[in-house]
XYZ file of C-alpha atoms in Angstrom:
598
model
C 0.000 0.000 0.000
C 1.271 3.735 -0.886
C 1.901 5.341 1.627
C -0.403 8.514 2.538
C 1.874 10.530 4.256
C 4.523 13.525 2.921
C 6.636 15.701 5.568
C 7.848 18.702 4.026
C 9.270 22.759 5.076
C 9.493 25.712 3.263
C 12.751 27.467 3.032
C 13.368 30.972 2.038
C 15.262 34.104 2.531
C 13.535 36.623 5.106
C 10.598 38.402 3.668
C 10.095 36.118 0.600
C 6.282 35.402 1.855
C 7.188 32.199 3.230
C 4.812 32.473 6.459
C 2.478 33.695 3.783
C 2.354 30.638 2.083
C 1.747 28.320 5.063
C -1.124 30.534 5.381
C -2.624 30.346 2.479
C -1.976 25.947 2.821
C -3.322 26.080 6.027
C -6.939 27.504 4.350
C -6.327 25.865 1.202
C -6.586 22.512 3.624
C -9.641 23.685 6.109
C -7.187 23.083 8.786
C -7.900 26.684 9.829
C -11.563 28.118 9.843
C -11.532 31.386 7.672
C -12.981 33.305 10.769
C -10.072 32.234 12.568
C -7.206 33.306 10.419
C -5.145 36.123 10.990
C -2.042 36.926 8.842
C 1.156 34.974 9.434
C -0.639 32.136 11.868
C 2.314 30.125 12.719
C 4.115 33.020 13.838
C 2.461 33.018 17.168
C 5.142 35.371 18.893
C 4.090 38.865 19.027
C 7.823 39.490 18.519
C 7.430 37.522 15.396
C 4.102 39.299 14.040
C 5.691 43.033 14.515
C 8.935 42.171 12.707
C 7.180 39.873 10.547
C 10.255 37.372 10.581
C 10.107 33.999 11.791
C 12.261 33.444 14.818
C 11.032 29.698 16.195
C 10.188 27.098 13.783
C 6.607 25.747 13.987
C 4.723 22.172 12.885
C 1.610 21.666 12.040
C -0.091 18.763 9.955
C -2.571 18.780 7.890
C -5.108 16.943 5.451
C -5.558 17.252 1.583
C -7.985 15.660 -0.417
C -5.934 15.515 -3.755
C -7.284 15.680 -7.361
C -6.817 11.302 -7.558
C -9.488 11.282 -4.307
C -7.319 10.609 -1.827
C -6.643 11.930 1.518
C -2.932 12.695 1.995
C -1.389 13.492 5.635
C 1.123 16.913 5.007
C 3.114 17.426 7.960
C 4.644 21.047 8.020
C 7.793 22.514 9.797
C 7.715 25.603 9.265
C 11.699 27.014 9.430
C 13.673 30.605 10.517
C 14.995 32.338 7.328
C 17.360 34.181 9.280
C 21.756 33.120 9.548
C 21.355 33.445 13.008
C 19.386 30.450 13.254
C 20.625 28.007 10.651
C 21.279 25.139 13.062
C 17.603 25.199 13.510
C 16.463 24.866 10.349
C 19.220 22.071 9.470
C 17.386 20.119 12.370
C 13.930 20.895 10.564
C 15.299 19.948 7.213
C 16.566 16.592 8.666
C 13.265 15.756 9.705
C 12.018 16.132 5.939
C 11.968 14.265 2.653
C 10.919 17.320 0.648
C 11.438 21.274 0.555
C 9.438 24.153 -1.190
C 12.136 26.925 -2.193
C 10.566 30.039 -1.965
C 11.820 33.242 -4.038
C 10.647 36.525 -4.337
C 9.586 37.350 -7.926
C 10.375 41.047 -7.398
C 14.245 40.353 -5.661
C 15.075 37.030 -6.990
C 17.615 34.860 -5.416
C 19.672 36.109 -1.991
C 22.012 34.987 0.455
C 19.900 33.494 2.689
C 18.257 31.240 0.282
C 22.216 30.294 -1.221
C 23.191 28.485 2.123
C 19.075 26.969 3.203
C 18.822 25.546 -0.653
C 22.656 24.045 -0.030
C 21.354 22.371 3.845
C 18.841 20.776 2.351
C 20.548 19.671 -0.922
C 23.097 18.047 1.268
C 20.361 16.358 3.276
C 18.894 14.707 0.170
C 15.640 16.645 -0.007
C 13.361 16.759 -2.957
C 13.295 20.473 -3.903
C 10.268 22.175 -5.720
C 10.882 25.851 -6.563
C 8.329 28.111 -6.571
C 8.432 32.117 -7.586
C 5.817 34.027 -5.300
C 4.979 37.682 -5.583
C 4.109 36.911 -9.384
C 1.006 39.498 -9.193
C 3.516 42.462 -8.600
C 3.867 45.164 -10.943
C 8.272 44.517 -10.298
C 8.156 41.130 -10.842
C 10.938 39.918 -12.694
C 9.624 36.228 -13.541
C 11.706 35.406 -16.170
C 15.055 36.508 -14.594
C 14.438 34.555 -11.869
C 13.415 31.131 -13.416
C 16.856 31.450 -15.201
C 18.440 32.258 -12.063
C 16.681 29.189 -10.515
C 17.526 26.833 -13.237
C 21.123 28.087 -13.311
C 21.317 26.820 -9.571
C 19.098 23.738 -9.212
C 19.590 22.875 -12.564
C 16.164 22.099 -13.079
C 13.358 22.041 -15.361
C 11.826 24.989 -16.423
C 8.246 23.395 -16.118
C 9.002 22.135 -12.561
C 8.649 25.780 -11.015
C 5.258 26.620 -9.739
C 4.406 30.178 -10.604
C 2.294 30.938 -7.175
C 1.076 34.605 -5.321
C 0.296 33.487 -1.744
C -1.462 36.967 -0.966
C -3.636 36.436 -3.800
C -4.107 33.199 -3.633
C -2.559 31.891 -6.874
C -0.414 28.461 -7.638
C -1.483 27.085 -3.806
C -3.290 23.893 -5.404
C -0.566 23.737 -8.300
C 2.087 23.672 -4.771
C -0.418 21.158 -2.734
C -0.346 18.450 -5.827
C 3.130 18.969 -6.070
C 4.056 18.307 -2.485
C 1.689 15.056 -3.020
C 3.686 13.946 -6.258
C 6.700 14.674 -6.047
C 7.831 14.342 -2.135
C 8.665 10.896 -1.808
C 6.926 9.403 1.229
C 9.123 8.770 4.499
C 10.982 5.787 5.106
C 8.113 2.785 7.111
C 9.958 0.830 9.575
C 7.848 0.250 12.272
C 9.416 -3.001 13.381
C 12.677 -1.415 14.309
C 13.810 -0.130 17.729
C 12.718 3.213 18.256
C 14.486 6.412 17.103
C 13.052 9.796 17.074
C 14.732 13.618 16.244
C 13.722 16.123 18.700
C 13.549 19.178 16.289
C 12.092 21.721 18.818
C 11.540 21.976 22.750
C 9.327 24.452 24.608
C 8.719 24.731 28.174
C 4.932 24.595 29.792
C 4.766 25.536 33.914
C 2.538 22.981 34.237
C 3.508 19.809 32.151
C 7.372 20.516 31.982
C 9.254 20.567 29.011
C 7.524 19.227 25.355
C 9.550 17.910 22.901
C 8.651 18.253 18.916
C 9.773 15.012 17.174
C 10.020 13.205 14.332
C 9.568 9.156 14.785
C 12.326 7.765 12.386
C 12.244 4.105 13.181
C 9.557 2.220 15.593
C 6.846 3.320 17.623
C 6.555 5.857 20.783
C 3.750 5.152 22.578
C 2.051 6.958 25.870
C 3.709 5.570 29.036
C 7.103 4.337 27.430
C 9.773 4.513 28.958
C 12.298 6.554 26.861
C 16.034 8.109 26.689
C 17.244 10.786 25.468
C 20.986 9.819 23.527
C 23.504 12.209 23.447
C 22.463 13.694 26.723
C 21.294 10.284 28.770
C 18.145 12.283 30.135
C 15.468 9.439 31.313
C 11.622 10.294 30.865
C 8.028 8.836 30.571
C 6.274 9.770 27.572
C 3.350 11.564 29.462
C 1.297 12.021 26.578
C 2.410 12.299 22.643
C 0.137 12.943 19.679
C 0.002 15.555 16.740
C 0.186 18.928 16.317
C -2.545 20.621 14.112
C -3.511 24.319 15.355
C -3.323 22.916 19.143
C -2.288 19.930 20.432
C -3.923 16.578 19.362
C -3.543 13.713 21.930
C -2.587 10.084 20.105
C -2.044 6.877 21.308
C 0.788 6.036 19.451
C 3.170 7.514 17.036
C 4.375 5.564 14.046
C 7.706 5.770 12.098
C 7.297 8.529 9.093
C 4.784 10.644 11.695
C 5.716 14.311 13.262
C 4.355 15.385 16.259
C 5.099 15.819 20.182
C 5.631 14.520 23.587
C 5.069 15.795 27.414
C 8.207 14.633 29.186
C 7.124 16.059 32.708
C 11.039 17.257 32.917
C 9.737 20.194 35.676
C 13.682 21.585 35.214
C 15.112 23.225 32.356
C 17.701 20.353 32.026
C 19.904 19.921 28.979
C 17.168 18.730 26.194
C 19.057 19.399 23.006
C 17.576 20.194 19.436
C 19.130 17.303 16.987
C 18.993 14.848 19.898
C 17.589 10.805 19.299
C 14.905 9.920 21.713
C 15.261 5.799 22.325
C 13.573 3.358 24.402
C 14.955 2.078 27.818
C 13.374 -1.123 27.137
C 14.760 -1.833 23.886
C 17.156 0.751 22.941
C 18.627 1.395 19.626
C 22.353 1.640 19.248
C 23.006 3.950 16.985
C 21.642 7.620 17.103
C 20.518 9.750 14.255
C 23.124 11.518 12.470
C 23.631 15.406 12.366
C 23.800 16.400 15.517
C 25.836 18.411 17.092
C 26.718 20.857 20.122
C 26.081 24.407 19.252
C 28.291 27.160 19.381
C 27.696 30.723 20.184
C 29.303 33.171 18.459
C 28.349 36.367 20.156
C 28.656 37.036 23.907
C 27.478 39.674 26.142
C 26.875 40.486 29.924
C 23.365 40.462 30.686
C 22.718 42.078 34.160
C 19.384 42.783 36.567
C 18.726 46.859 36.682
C 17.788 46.179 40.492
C 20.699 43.868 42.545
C 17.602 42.680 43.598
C 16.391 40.954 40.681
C 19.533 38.438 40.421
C 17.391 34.695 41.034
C 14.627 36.371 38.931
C 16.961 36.679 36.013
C 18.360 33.039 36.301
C 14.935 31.426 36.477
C 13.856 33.481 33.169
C 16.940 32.471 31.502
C 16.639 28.766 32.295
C 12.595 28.666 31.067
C 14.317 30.553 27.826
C 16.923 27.971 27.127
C 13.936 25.130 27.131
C 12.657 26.982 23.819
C 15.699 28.002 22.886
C 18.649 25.503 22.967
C 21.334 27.790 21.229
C 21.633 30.123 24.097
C 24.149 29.495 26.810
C 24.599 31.715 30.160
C 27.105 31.500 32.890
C 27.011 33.803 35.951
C 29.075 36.504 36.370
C 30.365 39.924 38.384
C 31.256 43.375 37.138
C 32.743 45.643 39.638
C 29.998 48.478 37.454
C 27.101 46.211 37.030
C 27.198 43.954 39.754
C 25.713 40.207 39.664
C 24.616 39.061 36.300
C 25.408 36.354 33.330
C 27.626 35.904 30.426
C 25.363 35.047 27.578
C 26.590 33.399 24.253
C 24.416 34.015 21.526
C 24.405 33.098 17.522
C 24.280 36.179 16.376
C 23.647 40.026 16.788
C 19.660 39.132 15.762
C 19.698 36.310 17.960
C 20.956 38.723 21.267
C 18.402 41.311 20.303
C 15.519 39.142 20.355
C 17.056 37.436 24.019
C 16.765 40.626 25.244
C 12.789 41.359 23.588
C 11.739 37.682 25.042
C 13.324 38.630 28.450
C 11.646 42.058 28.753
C 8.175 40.849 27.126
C 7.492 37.456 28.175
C 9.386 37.256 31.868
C 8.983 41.018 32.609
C 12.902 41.774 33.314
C 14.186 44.795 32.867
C 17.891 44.014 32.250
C 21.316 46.337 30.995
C 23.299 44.421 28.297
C 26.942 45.236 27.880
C 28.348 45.632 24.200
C 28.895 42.256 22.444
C 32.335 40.316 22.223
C 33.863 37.446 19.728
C 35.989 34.632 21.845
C 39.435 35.378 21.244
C 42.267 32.905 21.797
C 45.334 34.434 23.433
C 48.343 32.503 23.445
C 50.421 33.453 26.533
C 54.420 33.621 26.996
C 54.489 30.359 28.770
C 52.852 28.404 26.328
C 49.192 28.353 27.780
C 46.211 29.660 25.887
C 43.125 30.669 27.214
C 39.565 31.669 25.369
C 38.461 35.335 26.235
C 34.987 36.442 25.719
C 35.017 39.151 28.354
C 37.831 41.952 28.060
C 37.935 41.950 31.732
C 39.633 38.482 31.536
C 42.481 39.744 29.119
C 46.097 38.640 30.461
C 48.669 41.603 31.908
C 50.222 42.685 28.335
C 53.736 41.499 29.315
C 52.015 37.388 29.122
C 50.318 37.880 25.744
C 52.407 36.253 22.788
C 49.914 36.631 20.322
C 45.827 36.390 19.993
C 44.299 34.780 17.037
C 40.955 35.948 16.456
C 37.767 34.263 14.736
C 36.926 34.786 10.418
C 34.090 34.170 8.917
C 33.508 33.481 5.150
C 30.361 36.095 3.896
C 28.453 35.433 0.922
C 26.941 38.869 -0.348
C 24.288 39.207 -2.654
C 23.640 42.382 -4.145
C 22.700 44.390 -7.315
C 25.461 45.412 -9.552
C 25.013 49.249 -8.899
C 25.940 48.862 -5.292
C 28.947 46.954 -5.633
C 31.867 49.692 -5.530
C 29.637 50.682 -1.998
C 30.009 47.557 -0.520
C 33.927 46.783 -1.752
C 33.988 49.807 0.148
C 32.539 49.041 3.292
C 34.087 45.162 3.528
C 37.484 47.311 2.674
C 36.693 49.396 5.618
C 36.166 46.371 7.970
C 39.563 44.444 7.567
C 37.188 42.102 4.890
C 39.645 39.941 2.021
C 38.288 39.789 -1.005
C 37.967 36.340 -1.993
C 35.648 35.949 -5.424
C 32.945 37.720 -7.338
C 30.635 35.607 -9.533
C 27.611 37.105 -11.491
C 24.157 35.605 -10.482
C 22.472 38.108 -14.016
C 23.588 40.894 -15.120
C 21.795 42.560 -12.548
C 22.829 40.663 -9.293
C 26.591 39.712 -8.028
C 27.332 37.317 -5.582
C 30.600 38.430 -3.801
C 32.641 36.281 -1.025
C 34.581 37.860 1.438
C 36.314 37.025 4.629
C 35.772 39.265 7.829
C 37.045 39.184 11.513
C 33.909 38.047 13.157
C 34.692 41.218 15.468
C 34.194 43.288 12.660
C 30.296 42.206 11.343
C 28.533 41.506 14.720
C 27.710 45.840 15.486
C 26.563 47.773 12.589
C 27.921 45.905 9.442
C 24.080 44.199 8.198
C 22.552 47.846 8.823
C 25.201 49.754 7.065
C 25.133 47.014 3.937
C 21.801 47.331 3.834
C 21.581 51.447 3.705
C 24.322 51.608 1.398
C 22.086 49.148 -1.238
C 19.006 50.378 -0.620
C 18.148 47.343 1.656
C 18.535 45.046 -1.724
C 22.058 43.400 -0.459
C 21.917 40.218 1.134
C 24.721 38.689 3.710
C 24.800 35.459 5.100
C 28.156 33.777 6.922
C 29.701 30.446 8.415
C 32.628 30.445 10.740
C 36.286 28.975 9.320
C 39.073 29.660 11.779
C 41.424 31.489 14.305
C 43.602 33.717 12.604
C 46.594 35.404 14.374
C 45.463 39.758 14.544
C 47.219 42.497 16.013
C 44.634 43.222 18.935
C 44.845 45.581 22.461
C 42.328 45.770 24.763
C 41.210 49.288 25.079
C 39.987 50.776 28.551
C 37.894 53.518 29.536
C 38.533 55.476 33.200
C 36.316 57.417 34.550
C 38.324 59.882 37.014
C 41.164 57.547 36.558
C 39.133 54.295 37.641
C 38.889 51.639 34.710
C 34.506 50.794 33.948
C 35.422 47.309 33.122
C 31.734 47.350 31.563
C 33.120 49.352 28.859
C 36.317 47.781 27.764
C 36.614 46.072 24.555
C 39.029 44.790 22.493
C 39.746 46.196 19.160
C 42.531 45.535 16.116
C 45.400 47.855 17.005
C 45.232 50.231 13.611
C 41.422 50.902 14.502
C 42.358 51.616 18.051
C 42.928 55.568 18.413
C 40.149 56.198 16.179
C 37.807 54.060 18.272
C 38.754 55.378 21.669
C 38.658 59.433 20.424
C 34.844 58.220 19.130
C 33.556 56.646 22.015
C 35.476 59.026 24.366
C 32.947 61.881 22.445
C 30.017 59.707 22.742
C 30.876 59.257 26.511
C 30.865 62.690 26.978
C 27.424 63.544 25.545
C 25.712 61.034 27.434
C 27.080 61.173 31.305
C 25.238 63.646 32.933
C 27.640 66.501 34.608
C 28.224 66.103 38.680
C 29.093 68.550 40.786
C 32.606 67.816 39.987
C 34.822 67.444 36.623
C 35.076 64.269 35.113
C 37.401 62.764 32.941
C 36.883 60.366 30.565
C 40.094 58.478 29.127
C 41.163 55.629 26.522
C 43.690 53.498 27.745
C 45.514 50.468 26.469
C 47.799 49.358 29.016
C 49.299 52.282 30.542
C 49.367 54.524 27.493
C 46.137 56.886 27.286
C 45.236 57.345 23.590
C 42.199 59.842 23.871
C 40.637 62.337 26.829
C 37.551 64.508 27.129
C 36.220 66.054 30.186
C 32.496 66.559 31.463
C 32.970 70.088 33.110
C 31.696 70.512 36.468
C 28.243 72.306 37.156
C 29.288 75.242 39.627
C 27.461 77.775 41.564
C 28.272 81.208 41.273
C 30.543 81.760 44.672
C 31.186 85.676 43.084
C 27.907 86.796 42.372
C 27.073 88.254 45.579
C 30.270 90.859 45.566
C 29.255 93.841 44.099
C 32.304 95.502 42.976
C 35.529 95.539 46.030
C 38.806 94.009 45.850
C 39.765 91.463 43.174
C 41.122 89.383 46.072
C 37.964 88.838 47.690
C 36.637 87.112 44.437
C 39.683 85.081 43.870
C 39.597 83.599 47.474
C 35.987 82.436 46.824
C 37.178 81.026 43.580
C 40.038 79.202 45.371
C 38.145 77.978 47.910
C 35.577 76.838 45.479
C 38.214 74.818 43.152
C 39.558 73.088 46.465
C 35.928 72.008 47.533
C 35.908 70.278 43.538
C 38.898 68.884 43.802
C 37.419 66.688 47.451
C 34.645 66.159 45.486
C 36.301 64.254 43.072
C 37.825 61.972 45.348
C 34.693 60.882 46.919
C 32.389 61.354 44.669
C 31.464 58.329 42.312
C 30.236 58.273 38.773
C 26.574 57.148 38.265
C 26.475 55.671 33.981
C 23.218 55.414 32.592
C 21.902 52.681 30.330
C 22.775 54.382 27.419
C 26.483 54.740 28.124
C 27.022 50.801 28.001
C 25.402 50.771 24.540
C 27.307 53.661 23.142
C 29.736 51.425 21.300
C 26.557 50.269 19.509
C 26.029 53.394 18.186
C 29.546 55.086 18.269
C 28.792 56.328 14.118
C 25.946 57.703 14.531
């Protein structure tokens, strides 16, 4: 007997209609009344809705009668478009047999689609283009079937022509998925394995795992494992996920869907992971996963002392929905008690820090963002630094190798002298150009990490109009010529505010933020100096004059003496001050080095 069932995802670059689509299947298939539907279902985060990107990958199955009269089982997963989160949708794409590649008729072809079309190429999935947007007046349709064809190598007659506002192509992309996907894999008689694709954490039933049954059969009440991590559980309930939860009895091999593991703490459930059974447990785990690793840290601290166990509780509930963010505790003689977080990405930290304020209620300070650096010391030792504070005395450095990334941009011909430019700008090596049409280039660079994670996407994107594209994957240390570069307040280093830049960039970097520094501490009743330091050489100074009372105004004319004594004694009240007196920074100072061009 054929087998009924087809598990598929969409992949596309961010803002190519993608959550559109699923929309317009989830009608298309009744799953969702038409009372009931608002735009962009599956992106139930309001975070997701405003920005109107998807951040968490979502499932949901659903039935299709099909033109031969029979009802077909579609399960959806429903993937990120965004670099940041390309682990996750590698997990999604591994729990697939077929993907819809979704490009924008208007922009054709970007980064982000380059490097999701290559994951699931090299996971053997059966890939059906399809050009959306075809309704708009821009459209470019034919440019981008070549460009299609030139990359997949495909058909012309394979890509669906499709508008999932307007509702054209979604049956032509339905009876495609039904043809064309291969059904999964049956074997029901083998010992179970299952990928956990997705984890989310419920206060009253613990953690849920999404999941993918490979081989076997998980049923309610087993007794299971979790592989790479050894976690034991019960299988509470499982069963499918359509708009809510649908309890099952059992879930076969080829069938998506969930399971309650009661887990009440946030322990170590992994996305990529193989659920097996204690009772007859399979040796081998699925292949492709792996440990992820941040590339992006930052201090995250409570605003009130106070707050500190709040904080940690919020961040652990996080983690359960979000496995690619790590946090360690940590002190900063500025901030106080708070955690070093690792994150994926710049995108990936902001929306932390959205989640944290929205959905726990904390109201945190972040400090600016660091790479991990590798400094080799004079005796032979090297440690990992993601905090400047942890940088060796200067005399123990030998050298510090630094992390590069390989970028793939994507952008239209007329912008390309703007973004040599820029890349030229931020220590980038020019690697290869390669023409896409004559319209669109696709240019490789290499970049310090470093250099990318502040302002780089924003200023690509003004300098092309927001029509460049950038995606990136990590390839080594490299050896760099890097100091770290303090601030002092009043001679006292703000550790909060060290960083470590590439030694050419350095005097220009601490004269900018030095400026910024001054604009935004408010003036005491004393001077105070700002300075950039490395080591013991000071590279840039400004100074936040005192506010001062008029001492003089009350002498109406007399002897010049008189005045200058109040004046004296005035300037040696300041300068007691200034020993005592201590430096309040607000928010904004900490994130100056975000915004240190502006």
């Amino acid at each position: 007997m054929k087998s009924k069932l087809r598990n598929f995802c969409i992949i596309a670059h961010i803002d190519h209609g993608k959550s559109t689509l699923a929309d317009r299947l989830l009608e298309e298939t009744h799953t969702i009344a038409h009372r009931d539907m608002i735009k962009q279902v599956l992106d139930d985060m309001d975070l997701e809705q405003e920005r109107g990107i998807t951040i968490k990958l979502h499932a949901i199955q659903l039935q299709y009668k099909a033109k031969d009269n029979e009802i077909y089982t579609l399960n959806l997963i429903d993937t990120p478009g965004h670099v940041d989160f390309s682990y996750e949708v590698s997990r999604s794409l591994a729990a697939c047999e077929g993907a819809l590649l979704v490009v924008d008729a208007s922009q054709g072809i970007e980064a982000q689609t380059v490097s999701n079309l290559y994951l699931a190429i090299d996971a053997n999935l059966t890939i059906i283009p399809v050009i959306n947007k075809v309704d708009l007046p821009s459209a470019n349709v034919e440019g981008v079937k070549k460009q299609i064809i030139e990359m997949l190598g495909c058909d012309e007659s394979e890509i669906i022509l499709a508008s999932a506002k307007a509702n054209i192509g979604t049956e032509d992309i339905l009876e495609a998925i039904v043809n064309r996907i291969p059904a999964p894999e049956i074997k029901e008689d083998a010992p179970l394995r299952a990928l956990v694709f997705d984890s989310t954490f419920d206060a009253y039933r613990g953690i849920i795992v999404y999941l993918r049954v490979v081989d076997g059969q998980l049923k309610k009440g087993d007794k299971v494992r979790f592989f790479e991590t050894e976690i034991p559980s019960d299988a509470e309930e499982v069963g499918i996920l359509r708009m809510n939860r649908v309890v099952k009895d059992v879930l076969r091999s080829g069938d998506v869907g969930y399971m309650v593991t009661g887990i009440k703490t946030a322990a170590e459930l992994l996305v990529g992971d193989t659920i097996i059974n204690v009772a007859n447990p399979a040796t081998e785990p699925l292949g492709g996963y792996k440990k992820i690793k941040p590339m992006v840290f930052s201090g995250i601290y409570p605003a009130s002392s106070d707050d500190f166990e709040d904080l940690r509780e919020s961040l652990i509930k996080l983690k359960t929905n979000d496995a690619s963010l790590i946090f360690e505790p940590e002190t900063s003689s500025a901030l106080g008690f708070g955690f070093r977080c690792g994150f994926l990405g710049l995108l990936h930290m902001e929306i932390t820090q959205e989640r944290l304020d929205r959905e726990y209620n904390q109201t945190i300070i972040t400090t600016v963002p660091n790479v991990e650096y590798q400094v080799h010391k004079t005796d032979g030792t090297m440690v990992l630094v993601d905090n400047p504070s942890q940088m060796p005395p200067l005399g123990n450095i030998d050298y510090i190798t630094e992390p590069y990334i390989k970028a793939q941009i994507i952008t239209p011909t007329d912008y390309m002298g703007n973004i040599m430019k820029l890349a030229n700008d931020r220590r980038g090596i020019f690697i290869s150009t390669n023409y896409l049409s004559t319209s669109k280039v696709d240019l490789i660079f290499e970049f310090p990490l470093s250099e990318i994670i502040f302002d780089f996407h924003d200023k690509m994107k003004s300098l092309s109009k927001g029509y460049a594209s950038l995606d990136y994957e990590f390839i080594d240390y490299r050896k760099s010529d890097l100091v770290k570069l303090d601030i002092l307040l009043n001679n006292e280093p703000v550790d909060a505010l060290s960083s470590i830049v590439h030694r050419s960039n350095s005097f220009e970097y601490g004269r900018k933020l030095c400026t910024k520094l001054k604009q935004l501490i408010p003036r005491q009743m004393f001077e105070i100096v700002i300075q950039g330091a490395i080591g013991a050489k000071i590279i840039s100074r400004e100074t936040v004059k005192a506010l001062r009372k008029n001492v003089i105004a009350k002498c109406y004319g007399g002897d010049i003496s008189r005045k200058r004594k109040l004046l004296e004694k005035q300037k040696e009240g300041k300068k007691r001050m200034k020993q005592v007196g201590s430096v309040q920074l607000p928010q904004e100072a900490f994130l100056a080095v975000l915004s240190i061009d502006e």
